mmCIF file of C-alpha atoms in Angstrom:
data_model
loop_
_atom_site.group_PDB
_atom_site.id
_atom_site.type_symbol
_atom_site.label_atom_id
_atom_site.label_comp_id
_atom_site.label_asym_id
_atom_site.label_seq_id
_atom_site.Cartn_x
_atom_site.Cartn_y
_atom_site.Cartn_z
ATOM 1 C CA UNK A 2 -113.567 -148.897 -19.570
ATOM 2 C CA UNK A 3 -110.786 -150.007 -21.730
ATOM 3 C CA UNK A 4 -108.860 -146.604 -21.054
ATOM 4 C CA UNK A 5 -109.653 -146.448 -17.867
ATOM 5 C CA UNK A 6 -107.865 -149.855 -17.122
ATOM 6 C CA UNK A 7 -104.751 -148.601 -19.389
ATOM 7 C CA UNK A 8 -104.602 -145.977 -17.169
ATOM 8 C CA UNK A 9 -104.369 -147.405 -13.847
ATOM 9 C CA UNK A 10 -102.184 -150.058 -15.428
ATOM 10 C CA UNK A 11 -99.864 -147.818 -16.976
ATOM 11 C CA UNK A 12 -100.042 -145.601 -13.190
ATOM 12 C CA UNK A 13 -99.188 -148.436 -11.592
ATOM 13 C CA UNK A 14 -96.446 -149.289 -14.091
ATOM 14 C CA UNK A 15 -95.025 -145.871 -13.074
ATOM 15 C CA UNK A 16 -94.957 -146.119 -9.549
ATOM 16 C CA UNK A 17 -93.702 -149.225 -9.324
ATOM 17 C CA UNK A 18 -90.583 -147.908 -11.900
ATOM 18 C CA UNK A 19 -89.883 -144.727 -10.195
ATOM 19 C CA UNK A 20 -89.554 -146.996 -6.914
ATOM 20 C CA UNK A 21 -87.182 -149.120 -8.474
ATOM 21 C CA UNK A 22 -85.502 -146.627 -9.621
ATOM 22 C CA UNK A 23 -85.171 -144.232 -6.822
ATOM 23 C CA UNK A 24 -84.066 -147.680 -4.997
ATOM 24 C CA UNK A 25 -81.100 -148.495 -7.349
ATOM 25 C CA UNK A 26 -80.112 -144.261 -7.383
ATOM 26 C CA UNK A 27 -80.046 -144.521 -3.547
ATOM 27 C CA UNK A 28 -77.221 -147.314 -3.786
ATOM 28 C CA UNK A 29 -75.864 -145.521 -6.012
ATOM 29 C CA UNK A 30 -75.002 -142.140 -4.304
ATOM 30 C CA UNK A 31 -74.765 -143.764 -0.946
ATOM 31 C CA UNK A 32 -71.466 -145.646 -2.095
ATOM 32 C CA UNK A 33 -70.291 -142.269 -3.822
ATOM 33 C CA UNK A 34 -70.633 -140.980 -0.461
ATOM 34 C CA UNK A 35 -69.431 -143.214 1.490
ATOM 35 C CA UNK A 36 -66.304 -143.842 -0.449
ATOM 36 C CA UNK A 37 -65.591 -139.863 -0.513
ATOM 37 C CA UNK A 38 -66.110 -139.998 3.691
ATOM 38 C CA UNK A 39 -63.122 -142.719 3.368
ATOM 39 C CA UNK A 40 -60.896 -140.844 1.602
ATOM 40 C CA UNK A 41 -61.690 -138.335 3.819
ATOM 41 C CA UNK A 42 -61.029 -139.993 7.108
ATOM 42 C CA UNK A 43 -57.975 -141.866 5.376
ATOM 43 C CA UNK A 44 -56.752 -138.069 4.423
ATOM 44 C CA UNK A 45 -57.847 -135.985 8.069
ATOM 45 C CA UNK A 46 -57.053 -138.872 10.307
ATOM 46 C CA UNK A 47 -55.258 -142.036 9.684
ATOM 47 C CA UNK A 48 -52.270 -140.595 7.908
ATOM 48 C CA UNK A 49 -51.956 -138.374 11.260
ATOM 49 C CA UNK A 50 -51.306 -141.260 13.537
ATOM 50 C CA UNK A 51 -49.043 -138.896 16.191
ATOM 51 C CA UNK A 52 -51.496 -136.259 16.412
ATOM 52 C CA UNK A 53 -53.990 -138.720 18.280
ATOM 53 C CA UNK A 54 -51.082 -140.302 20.678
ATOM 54 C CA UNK A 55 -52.554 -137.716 23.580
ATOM 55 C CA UNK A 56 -56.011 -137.435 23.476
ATOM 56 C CA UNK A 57 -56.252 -139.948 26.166
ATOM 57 C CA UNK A 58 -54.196 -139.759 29.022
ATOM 58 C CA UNK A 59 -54.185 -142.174 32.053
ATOM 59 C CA UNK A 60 -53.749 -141.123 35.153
ATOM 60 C CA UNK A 61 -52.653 -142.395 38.692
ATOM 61 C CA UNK A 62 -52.214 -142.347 42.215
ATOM 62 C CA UNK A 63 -49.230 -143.368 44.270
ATOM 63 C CA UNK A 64 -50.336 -146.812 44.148
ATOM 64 C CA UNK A 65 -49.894 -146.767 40.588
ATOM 65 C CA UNK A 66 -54.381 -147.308 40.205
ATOM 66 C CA UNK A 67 -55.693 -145.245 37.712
ATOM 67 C CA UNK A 68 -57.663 -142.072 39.065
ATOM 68 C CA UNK A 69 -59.235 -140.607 36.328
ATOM 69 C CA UNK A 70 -58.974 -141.010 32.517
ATOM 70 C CA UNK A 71 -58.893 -137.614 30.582
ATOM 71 C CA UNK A 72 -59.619 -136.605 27.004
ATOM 72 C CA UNK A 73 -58.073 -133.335 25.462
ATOM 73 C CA UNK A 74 -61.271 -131.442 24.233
ATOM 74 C CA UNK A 75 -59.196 -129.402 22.108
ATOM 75 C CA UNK A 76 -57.605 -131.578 19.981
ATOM 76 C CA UNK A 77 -61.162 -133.695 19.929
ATOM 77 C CA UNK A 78 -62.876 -130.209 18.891
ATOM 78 C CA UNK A 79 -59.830 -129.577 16.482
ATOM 79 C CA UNK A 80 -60.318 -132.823 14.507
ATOM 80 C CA UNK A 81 -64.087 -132.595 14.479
ATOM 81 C CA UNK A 82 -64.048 -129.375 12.648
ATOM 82 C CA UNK A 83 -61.666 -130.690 10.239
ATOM 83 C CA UNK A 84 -63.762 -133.363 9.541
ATOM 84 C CA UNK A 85 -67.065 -131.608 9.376
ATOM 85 C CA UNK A 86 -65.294 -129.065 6.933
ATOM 86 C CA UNK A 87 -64.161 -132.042 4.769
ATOM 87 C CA UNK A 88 -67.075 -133.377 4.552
ATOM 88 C CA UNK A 89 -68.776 -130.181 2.931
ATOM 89 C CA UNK A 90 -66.168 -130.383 0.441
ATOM 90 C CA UNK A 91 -66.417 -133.401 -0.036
ATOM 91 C CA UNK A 92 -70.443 -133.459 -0.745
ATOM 92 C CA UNK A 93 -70.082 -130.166 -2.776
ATOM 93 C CA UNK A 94 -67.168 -132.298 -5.042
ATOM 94 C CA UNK A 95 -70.284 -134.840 -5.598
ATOM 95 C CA UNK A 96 -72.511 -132.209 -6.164
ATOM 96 C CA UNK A 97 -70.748 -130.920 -8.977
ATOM 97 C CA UNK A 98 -70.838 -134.318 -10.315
ATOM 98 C CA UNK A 99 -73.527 -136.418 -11.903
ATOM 99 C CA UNK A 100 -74.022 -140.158 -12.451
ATOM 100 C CA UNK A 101 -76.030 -141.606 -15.506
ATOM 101 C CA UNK A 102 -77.852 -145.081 -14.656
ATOM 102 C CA UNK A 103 -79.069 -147.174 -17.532
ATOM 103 C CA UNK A 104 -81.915 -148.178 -17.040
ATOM 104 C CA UNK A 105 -81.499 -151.743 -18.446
ATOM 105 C CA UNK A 106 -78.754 -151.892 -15.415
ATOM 106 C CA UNK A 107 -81.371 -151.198 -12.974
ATOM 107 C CA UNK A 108 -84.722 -153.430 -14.754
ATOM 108 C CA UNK A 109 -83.082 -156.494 -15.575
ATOM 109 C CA UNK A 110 -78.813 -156.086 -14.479
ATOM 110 C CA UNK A 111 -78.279 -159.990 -15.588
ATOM 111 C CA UNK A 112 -79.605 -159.331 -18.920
ATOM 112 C CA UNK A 113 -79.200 -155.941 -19.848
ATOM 113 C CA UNK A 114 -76.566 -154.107 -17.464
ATOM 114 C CA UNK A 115 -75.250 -151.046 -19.415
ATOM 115 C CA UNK A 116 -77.641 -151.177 -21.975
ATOM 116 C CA UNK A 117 -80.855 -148.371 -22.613
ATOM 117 C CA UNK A 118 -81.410 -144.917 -22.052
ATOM 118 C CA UNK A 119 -79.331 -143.181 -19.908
ATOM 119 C CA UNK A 120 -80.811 -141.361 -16.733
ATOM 120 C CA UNK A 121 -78.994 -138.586 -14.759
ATOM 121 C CA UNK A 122 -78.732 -138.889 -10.868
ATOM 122 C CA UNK A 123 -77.251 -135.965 -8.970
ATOM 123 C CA UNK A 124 -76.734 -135.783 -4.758
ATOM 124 C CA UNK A 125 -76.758 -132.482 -3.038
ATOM 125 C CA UNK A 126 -74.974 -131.727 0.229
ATOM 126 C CA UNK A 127 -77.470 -130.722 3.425
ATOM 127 C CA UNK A 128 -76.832 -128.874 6.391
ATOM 128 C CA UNK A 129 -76.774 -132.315 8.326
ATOM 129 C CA UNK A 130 -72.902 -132.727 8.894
ATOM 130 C CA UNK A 131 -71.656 -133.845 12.127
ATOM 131 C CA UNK A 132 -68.596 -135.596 13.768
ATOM 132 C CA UNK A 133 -69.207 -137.394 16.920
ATOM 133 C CA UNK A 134 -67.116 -138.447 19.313
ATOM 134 C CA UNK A 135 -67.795 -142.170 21.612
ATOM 135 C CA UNK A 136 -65.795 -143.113 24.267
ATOM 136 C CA UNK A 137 -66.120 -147.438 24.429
ATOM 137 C CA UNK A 138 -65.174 -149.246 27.402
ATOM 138 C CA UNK A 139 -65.059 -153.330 26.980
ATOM 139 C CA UNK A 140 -63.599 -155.992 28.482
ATOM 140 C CA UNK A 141 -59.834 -157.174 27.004
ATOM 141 C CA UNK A 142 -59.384 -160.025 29.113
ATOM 142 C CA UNK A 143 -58.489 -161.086 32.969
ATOM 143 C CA UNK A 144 -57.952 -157.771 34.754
ATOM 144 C CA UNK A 145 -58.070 -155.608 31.772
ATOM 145 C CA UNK A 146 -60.443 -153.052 30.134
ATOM 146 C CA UNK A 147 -60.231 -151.902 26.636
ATOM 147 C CA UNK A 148 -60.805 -148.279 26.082
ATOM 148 C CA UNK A 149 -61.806 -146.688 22.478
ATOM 149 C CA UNK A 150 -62.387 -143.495 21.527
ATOM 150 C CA UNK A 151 -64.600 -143.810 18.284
ATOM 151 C CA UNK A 152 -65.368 -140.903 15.677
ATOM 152 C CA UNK A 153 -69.052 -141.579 14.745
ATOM 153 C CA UNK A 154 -69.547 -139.335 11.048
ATOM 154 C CA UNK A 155 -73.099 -138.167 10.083
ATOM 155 C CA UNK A 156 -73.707 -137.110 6.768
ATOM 156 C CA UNK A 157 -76.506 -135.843 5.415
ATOM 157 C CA UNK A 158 -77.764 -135.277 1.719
ATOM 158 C CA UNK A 159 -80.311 -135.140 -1.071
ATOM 159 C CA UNK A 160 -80.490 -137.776 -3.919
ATOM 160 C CA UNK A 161 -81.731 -136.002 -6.789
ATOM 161 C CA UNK A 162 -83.801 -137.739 -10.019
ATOM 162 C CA UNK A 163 -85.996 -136.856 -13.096
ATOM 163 C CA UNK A 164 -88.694 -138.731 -10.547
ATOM 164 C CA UNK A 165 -88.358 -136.573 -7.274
ATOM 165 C CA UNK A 166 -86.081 -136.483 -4.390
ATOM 166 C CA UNK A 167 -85.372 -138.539 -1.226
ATOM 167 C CA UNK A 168 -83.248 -137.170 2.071
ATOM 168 C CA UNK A 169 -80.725 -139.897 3.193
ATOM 169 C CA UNK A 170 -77.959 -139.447 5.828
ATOM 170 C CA UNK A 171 -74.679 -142.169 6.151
ATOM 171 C CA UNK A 172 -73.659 -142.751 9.478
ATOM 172 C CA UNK A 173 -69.912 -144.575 10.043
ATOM 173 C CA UNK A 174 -67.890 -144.920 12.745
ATOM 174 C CA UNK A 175 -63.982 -145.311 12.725
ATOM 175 C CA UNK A 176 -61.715 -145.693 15.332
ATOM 176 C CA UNK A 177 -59.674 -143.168 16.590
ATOM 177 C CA UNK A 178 -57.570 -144.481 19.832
ATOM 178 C CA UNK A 179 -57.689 -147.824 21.301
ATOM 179 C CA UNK A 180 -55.693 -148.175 24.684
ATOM 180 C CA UNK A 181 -55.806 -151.475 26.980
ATOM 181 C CA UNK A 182 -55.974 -150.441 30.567
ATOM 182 C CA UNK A 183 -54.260 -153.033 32.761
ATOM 183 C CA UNK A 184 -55.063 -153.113 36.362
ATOM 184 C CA UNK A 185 -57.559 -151.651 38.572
ATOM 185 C CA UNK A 186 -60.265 -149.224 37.032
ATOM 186 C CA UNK A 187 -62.730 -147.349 38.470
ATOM 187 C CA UNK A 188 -65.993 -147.479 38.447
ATOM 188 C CA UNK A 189 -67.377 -144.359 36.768
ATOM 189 C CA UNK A 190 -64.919 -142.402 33.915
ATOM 190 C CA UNK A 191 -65.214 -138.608 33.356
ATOM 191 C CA UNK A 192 -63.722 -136.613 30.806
ATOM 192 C CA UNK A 193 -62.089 -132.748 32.077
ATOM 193 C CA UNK A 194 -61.708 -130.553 29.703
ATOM 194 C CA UNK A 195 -61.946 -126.398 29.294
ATOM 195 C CA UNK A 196 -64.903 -124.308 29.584
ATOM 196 C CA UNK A 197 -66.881 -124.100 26.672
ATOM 197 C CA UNK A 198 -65.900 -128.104 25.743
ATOM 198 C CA UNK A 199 -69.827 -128.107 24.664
ATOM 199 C CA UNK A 200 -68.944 -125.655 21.775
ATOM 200 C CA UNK A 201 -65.550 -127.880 20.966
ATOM 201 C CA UNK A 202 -67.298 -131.199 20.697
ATOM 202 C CA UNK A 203 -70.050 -133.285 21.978
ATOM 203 C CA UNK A 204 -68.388 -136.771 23.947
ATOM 204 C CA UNK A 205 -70.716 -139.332 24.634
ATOM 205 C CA UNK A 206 -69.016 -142.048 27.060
ATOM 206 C CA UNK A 207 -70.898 -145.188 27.541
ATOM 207 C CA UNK A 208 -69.794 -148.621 29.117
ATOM 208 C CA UNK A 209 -70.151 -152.163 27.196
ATOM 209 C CA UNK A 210 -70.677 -155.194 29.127
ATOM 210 C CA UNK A 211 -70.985 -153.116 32.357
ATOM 211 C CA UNK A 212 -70.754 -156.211 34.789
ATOM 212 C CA UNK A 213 -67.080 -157.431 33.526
ATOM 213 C CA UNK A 214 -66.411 -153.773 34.547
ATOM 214 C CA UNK A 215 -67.183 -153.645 37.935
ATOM 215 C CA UNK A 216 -65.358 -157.163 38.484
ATOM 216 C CA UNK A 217 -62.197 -155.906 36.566
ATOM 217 C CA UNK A 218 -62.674 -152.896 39.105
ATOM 218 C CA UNK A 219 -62.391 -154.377 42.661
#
């Protein structure tokens, strides 16, 4: 009876560590990550400021109101594929890499952070990369609509331990253009670009606070 006891305690004792465990290693890679998808953005996209001064153009009608608002599907499909080929670098740099976590660090961090064995936490890339691309319309003010063009990042990997594995995937967004329009907008905003725009990019345009909108539009 006495073993039997041990043995659920000590069971017990082991789920309850690899949980912890797998918690604090999940933290752990996820800000690896993320700080490599900074560098990466910082690197592919905000040190190229004039590449992104045309991917929206405004345009009008005699009257000077804007008639349609387009977005150049090539240059959006250009910088996706730069960043989706980053980002596999970028993972497969981390991959190459491991982290040790003492365990002290991750039982008791106000007592013994940095202290006790040593346990080895790796992160390997998945197929799960994508770049996305979110047009944002919200109000900027009396007669004015703010316009963003957003670069949503998914990436996708495996966090790997002595105590299994566990799939996690980082989604961030970052701003690519921001443009106030000033005036009258229309209702409805479309984006023209070449055939096969669907193999370039996907563009999903959506409208926040839809109501200020339509006022700002009539």
């Amino acid at each position: 009876m006495l073993i039997l006891i041990l043995a659920v305690g000590l069971g017990l004792l082991t789920i309850r560590f690899q949980r912890i465990f797998m918690e604090y290693a999940v933290n752990v890679c996820e800000d690896s990550a993320i700080k490599e998808i900074n560098t990466l953005m910082e690197d592919e996209v905000f040190s190229h400021p004039d590449e992104f001064a045309d991917l929206v153009v405004l345009e009008r009608d005699s009257d000077n109101r804007i008639t349609a608002l387009r977005t150049d599907i090539i240059a959006v499909g250009k910088v996706k594929a730069r960043i989706v080929n980053g980002l596999f670098e970028r993972l497969d740099y981390l991959e190459e890499t491991q982290t040790e976590v003492p365990l002290g660090t991750v039982f008791a961090p106000n007592l013994f952070t940095g202290m006790g064995p040593r346990v080895k936490v790796g992160l390997a890339g998945l197929a799960q990369m994508e770049a996305r691309f979110v047009s944002a319309f919200t109000s900027a003010g009396i007669n004015q609509t703010r316009h963003r063009i957003l670069i949503e990042v998914h990436a996708g990997f495996r966090i790997l331990t002595p105590f299994g594995g566990e799939d996690r995937e980082i989604v961030s967004t970052y701003p690519v253009t921001d443009t106030v329009i000033v005036g009258t907008v229309p209702e409805r905003y479309t984006y023209i670009g070449g055939s096969g725009s669907d193999l370039l990019g996907e563009i999903r345009d959506y409208e926040e606070n839809s109501d200020i909108s339509h006022e700002i539009g009539k």
